[in-house]
PDB file of C-alpha atoms and ligand atoms in Angstrom:
ATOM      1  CA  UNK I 192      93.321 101.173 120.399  1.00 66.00           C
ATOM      2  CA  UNK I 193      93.820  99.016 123.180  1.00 71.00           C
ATOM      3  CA  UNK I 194      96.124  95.898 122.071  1.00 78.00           C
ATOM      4  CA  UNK I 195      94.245  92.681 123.695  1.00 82.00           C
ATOM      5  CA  UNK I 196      95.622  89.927 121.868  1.00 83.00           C
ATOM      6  CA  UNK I 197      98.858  88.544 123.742  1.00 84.00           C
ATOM      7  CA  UNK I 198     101.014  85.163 122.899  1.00 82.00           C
ATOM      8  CA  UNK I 199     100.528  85.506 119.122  1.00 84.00           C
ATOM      9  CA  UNK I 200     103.378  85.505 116.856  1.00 84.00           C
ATOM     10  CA  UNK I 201     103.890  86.589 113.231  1.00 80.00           C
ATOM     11  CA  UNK I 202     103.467  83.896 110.875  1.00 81.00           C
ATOM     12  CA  UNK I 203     105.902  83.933 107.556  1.00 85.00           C
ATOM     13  CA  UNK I 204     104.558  83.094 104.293  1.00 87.00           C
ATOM     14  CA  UNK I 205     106.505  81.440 101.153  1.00 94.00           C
ATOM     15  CA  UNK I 206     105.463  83.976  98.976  1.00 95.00           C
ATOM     16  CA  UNK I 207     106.122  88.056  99.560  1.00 92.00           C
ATOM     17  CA  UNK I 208     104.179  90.656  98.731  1.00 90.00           C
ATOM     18  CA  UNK I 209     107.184  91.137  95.730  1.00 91.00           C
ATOM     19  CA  UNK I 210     106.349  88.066  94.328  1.00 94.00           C
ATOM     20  CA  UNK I 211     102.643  88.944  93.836  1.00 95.00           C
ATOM     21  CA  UNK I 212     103.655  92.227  92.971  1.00 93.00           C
ATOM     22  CA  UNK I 213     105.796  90.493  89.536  1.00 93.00           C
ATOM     23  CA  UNK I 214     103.059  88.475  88.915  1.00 94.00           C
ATOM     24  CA  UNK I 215     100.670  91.138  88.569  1.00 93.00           C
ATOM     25  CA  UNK I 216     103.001  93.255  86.859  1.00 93.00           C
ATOM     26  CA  UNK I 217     102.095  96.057  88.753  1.00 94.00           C
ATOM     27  CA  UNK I 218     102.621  97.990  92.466  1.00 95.00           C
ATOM     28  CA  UNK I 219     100.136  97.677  95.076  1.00 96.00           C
ATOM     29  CA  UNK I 220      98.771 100.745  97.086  1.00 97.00           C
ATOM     30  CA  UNK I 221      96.298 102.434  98.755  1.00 98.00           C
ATOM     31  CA  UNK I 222      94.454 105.421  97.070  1.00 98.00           C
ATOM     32  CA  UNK I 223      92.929 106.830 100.578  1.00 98.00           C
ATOM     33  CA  UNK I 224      89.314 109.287  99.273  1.00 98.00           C
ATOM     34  CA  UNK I 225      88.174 111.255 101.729  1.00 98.00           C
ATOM     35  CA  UNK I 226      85.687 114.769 101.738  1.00 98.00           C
ATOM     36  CA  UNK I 227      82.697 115.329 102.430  1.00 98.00           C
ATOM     37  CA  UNK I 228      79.318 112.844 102.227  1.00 97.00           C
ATOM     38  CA  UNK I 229      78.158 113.729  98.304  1.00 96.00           C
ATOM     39  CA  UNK I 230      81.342 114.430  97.882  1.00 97.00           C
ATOM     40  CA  UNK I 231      82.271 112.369  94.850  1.00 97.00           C
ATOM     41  CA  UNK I 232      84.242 109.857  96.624  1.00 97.00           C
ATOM     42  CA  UNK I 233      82.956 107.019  96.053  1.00 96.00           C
ATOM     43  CA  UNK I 234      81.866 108.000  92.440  1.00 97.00           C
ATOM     44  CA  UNK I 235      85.507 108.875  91.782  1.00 98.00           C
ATOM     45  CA  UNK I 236      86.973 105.562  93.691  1.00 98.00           C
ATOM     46  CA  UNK I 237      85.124 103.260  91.141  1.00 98.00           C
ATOM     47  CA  UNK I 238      85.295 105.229  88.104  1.00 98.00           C
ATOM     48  CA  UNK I 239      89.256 105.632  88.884  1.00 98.00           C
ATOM     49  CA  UNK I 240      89.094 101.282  89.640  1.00 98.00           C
ATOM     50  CA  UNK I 241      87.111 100.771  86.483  1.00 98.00           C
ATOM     51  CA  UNK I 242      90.047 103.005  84.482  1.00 96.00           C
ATOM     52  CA  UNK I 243      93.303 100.588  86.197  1.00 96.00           C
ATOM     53  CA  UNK I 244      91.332  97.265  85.510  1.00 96.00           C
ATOM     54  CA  UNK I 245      90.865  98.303  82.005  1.00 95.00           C
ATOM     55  CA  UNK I 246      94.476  98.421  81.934  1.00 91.00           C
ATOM     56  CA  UNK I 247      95.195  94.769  83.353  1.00 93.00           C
ATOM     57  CA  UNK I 248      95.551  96.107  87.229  1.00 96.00           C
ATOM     58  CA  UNK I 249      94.145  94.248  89.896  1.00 96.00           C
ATOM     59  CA  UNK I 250      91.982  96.604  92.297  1.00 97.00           C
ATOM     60  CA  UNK I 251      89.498  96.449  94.759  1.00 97.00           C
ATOM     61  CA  UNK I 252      87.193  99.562  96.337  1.00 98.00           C
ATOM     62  CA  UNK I 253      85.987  99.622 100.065  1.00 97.00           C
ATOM     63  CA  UNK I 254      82.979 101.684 100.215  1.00 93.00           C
ATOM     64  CA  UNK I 255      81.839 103.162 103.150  1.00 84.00           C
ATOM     65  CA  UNK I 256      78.314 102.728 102.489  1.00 83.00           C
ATOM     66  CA  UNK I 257      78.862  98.923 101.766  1.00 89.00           C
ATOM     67  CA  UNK I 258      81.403  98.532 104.795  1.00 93.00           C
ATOM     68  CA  UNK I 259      78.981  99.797 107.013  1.00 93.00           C
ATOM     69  CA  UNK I 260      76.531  96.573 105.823  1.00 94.00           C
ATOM     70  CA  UNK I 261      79.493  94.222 107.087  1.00 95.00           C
ATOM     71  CA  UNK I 262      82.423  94.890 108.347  1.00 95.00           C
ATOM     72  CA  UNK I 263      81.600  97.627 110.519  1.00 96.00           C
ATOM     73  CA  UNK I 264      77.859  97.124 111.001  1.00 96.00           C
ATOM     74  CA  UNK I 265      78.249  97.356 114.753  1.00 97.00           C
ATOM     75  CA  UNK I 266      79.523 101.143 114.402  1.00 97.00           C
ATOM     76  CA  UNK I 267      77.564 104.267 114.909  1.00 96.00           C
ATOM     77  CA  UNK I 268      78.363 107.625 113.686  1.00 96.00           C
ATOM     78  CA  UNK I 269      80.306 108.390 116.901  1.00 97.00           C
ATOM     79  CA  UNK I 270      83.757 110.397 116.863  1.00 97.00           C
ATOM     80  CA  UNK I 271      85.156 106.838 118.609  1.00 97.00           C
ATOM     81  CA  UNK I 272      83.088 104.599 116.507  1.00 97.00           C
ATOM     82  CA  UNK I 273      84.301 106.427 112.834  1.00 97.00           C
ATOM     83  CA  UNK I 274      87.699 105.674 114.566  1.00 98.00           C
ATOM     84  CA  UNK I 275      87.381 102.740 114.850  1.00 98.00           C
ATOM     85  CA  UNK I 276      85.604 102.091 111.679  1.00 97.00           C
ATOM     86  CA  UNK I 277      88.549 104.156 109.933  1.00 98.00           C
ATOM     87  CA  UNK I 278      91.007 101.677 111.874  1.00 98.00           C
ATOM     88  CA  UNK I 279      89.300  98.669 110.903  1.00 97.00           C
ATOM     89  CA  UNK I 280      89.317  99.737 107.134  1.00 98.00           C
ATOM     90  CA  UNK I 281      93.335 101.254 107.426  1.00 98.00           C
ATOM     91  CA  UNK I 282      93.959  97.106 108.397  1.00 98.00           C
ATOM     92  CA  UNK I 283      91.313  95.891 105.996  1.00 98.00           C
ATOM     93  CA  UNK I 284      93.367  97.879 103.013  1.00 98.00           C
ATOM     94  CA  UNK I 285      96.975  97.158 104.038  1.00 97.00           C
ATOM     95  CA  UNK I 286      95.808  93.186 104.128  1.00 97.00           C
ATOM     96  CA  UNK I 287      94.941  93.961 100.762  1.00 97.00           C
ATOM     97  CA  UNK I 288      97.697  95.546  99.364  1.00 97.00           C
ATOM     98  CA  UNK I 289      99.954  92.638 100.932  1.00 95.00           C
ATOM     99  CA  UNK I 290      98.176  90.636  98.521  1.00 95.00           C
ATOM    100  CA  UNK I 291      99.183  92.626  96.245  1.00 95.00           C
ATOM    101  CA  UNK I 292      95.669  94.545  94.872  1.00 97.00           C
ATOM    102  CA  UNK I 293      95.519  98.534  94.108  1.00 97.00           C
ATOM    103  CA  UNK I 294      92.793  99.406  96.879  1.00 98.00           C
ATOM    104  CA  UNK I 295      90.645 101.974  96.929  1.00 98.00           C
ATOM    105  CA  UNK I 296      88.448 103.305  99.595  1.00 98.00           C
ATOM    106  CA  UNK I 297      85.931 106.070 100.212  1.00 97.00           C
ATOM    107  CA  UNK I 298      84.993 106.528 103.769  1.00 97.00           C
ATOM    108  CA  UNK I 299      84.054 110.306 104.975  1.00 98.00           C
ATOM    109  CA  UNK I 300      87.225 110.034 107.033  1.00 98.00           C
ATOM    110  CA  UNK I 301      86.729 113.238 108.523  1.00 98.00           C
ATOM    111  CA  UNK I 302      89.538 113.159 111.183  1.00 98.00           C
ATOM    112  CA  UNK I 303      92.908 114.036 110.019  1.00 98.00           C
ATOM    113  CA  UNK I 304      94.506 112.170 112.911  1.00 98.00           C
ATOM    114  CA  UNK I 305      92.731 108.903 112.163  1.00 98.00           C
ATOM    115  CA  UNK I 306      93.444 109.144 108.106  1.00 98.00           C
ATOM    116  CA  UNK I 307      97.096 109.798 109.751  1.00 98.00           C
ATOM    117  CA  UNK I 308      97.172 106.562 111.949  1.00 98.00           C
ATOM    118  CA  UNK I 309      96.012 104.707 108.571  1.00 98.00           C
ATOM    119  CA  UNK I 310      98.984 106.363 106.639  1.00 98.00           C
ATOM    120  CA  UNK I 311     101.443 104.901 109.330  1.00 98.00           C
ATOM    121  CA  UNK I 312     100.346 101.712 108.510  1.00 97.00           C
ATOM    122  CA  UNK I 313     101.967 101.704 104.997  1.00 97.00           C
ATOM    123  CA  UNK I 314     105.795 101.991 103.894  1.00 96.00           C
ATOM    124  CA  UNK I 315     106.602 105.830 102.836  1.00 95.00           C
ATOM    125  CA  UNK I 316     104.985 106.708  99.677  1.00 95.00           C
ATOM    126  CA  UNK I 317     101.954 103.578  99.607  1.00 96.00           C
ATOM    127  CA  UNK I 318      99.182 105.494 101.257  1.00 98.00           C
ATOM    128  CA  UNK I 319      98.089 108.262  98.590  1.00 98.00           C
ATOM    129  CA  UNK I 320      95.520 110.663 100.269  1.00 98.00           C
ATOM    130  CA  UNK I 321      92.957 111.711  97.843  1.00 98.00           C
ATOM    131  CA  UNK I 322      91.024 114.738  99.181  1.00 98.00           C
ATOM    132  CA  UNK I 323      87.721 115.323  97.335  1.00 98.00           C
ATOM    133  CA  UNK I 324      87.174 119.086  97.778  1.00 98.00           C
ATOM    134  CA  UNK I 325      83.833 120.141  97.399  1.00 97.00           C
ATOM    135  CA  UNK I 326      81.952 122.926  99.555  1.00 97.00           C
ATOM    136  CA  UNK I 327      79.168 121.694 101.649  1.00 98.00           C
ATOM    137  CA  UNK I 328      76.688 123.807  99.669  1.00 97.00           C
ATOM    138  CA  UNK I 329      77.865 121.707  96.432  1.00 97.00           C
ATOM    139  CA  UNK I 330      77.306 118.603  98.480  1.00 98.00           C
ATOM    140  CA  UNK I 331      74.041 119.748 100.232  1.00 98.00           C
ATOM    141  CA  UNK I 332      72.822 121.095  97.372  1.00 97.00           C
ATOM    142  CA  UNK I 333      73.346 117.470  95.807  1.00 96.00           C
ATOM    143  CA  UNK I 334      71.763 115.036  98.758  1.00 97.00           C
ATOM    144  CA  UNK I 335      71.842 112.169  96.379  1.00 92.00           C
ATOM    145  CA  UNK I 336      71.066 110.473  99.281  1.00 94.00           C
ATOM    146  CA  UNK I 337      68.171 112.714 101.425  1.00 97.00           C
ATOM    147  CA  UNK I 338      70.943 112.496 104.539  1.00 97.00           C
ATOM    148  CA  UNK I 339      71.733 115.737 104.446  1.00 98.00           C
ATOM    149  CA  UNK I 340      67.624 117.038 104.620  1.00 98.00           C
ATOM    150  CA  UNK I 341      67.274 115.268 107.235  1.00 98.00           C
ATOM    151  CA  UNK I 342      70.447 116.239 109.452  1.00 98.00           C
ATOM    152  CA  UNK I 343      69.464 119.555 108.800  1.00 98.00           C
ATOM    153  CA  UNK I 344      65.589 118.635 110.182  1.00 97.00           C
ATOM    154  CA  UNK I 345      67.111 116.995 113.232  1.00 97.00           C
ATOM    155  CA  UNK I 346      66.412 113.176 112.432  1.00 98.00           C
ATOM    156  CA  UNK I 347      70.086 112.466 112.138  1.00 97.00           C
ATOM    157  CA  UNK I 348      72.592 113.492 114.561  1.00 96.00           C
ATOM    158  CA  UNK I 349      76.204 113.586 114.127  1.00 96.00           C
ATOM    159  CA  UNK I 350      76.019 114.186 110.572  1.00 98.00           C
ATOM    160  CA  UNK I 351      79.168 115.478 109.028  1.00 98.00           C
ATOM    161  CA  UNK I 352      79.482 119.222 107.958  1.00 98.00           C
ATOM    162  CA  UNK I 353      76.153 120.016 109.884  1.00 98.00           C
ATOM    163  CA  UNK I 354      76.721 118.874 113.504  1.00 96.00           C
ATOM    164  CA  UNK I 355      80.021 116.900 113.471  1.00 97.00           C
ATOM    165  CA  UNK I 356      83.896 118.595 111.936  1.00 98.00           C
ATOM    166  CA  UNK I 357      85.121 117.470 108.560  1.00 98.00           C
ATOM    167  CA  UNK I 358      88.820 118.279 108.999  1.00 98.00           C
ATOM    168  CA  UNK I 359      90.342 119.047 105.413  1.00 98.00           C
ATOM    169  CA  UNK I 360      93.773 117.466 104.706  1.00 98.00           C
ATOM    170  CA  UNK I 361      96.603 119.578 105.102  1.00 96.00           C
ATOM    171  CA  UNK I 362      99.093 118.392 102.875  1.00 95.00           C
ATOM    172  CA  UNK I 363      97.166 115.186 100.989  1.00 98.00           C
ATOM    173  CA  UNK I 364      98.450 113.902  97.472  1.00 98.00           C
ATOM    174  CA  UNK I 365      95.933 114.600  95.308  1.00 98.00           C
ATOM    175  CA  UNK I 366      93.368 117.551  95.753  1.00 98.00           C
ATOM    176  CA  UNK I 367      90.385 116.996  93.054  1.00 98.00           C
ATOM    177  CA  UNK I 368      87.690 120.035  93.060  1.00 98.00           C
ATOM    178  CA  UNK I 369      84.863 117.716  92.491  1.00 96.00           C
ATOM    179  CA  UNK I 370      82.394 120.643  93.256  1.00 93.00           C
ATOM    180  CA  UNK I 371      84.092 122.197  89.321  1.00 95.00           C
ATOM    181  CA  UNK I 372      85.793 118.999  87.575  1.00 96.00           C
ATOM    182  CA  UNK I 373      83.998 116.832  85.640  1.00 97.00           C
ATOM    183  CA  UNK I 374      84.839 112.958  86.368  1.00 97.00           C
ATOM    184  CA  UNK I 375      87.016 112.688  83.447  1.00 97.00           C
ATOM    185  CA  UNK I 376      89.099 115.207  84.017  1.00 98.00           C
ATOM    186  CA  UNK I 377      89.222 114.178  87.708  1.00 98.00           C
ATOM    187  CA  UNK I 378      90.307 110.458  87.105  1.00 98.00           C
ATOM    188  CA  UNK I 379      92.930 111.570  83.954  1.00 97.00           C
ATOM    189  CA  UNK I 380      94.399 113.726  86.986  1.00 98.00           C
ATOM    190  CA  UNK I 381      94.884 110.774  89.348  1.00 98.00           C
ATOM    191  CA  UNK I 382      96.145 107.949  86.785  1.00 96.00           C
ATOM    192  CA  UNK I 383      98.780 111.035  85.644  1.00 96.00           C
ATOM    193  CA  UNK I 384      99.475 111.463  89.267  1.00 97.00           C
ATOM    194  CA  UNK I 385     100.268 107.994  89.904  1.00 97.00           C
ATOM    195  CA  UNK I 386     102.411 108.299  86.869  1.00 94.00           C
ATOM    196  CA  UNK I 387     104.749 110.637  88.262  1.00 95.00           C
ATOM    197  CA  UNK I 388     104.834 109.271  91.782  1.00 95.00           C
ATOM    198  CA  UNK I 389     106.187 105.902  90.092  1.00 93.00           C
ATOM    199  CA  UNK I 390     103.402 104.097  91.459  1.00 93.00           C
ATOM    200  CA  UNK I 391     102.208 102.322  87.807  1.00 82.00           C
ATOM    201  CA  UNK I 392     104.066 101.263  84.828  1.00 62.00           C
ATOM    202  CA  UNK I 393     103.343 103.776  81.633  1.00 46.00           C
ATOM    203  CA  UNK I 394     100.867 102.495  79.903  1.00 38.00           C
TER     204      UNK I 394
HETATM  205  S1  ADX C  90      83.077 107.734 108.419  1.00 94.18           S
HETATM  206  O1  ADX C  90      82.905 109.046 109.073  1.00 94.18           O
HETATM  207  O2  ADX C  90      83.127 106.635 109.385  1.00 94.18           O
HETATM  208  O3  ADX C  90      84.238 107.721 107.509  1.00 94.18           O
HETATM  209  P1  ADX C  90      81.552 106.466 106.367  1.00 94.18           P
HETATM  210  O4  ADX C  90      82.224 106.927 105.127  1.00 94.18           O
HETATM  211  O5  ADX C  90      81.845 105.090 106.862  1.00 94.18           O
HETATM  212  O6  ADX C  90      81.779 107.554 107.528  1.00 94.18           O
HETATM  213  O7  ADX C  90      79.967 106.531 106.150  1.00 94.18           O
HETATM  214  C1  ADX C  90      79.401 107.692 105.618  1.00 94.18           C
HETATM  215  C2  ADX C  90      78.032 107.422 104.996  1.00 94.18           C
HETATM  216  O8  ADX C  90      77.116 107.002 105.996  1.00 94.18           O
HETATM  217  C3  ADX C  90      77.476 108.701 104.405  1.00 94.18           C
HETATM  218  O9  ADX C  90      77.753 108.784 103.024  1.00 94.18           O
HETATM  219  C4  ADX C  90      76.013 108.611 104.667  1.00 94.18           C
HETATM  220  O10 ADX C  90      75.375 107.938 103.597  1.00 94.18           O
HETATM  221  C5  ADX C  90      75.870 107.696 105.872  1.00 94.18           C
HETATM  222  N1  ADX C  90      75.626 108.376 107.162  1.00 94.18           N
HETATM  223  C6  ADX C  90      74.649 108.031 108.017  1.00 94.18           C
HETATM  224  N2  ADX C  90      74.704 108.788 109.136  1.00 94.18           N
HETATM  225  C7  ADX C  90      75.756 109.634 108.983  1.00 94.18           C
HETATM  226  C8  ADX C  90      76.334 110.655 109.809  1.00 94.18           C
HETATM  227  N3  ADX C  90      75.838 110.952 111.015  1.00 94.18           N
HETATM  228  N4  ADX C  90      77.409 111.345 109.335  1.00 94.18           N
HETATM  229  C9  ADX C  90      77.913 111.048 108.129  1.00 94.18           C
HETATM  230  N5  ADX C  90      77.420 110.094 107.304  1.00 94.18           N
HETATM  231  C10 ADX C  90      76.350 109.376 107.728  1.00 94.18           C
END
């Protein structure tokens, strides 16, 4: 991205991140969803959300479906414009996490050098990639939302899996087979992963 802002400095604040982080009683971080459209992401995101607030956390979820109303209504489906849109939410979710909320987001991502970018813009160990793995027949064969009919008729363009690349995470965090699991057993497997990577006190 080309940096256009010039003669702005950083402004400190009286209260850290740490501080909200006491107060809360809990770590922020970002738990980064990304597969496939029908994937379960976004399914998994709030059902995961819905498990931490239960337990006194303080969480937000950016949606791609509901970013896309807002934030990044002025994007297409573009390999540049889901960059961007990808950038926009990587800021979005480290302004939240300096305020000290458990974010969760579930945006396609489909590039694995723009979830990448995102991941440098947290310390080591705050930006846990979630990859929801689920074939495209799973997801096709869902098409909660008709896209996938129609990308296959022509009407869309661009559409991921049928004319634009979903790259797969290498190496991400979390794997969940959401084409198999149910979303029990997928959200048990993230809280117990965030367990072990330190990132929540044991309930
Ligand atoms: S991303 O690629 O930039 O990460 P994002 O998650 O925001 O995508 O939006 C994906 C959602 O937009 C899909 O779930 C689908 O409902 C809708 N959509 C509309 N057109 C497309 C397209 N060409 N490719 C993928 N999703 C699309």
């Amino acid at each position: 991205m080309n940096k256009k802002s010039t003669n702005v400095v950083w402004a400190q604040t009286l209260i850290t991140r740490q501080d909200r982080e006491i107060l809360n009683g809990h770590k922020s971080f970002v738990l980064w969803f990304t597969g496939l459209s029908g994937s379960g992401k976004s399914t998994l995101a709030h059902a995961v959300e819905k498990k931490l607030h239960e337990r006194g956390c303080r969480t937000f979820v950016l949606d791609g479906d509901n970013v896309r109303h807002g934030l990044s209504s002025n994007l297409r489906f573009s390999d540049d414009d889901r960059r961007e849109n990808i950038r926009r939410i990587g800021e979005a979710s480290k302004l939240m996490t300096e305020a000290g909320i458990i974010t969760l987001t579930a945006f396609i991502s489909p590039f694995r050098a723009d979830r990448e970018m995102v991941r440098g813009l947290f310390p080591h160990g705050e930006f846990v990639e979630v990859f929801c793995s689920a074939s495209l027949e799973v997801c096709e064969g869902r098409d909660v939302k008709g896209l996938y009919k129609k990308a296959r008729a022509g009407e869309i363009k661009n559409y991921t899996g049928i004319d634009s690349p979903y790259e797969a995470p290498v190496n991400p965090e979390i794997t969940l087979a959401t084409g198999v699991n149910s979303i029990n057993s997928s959200v048990n497997l993230v809280i117990d992963n965030l367990k072990e990577r330190g990132l929540m006190c044991d309930f």
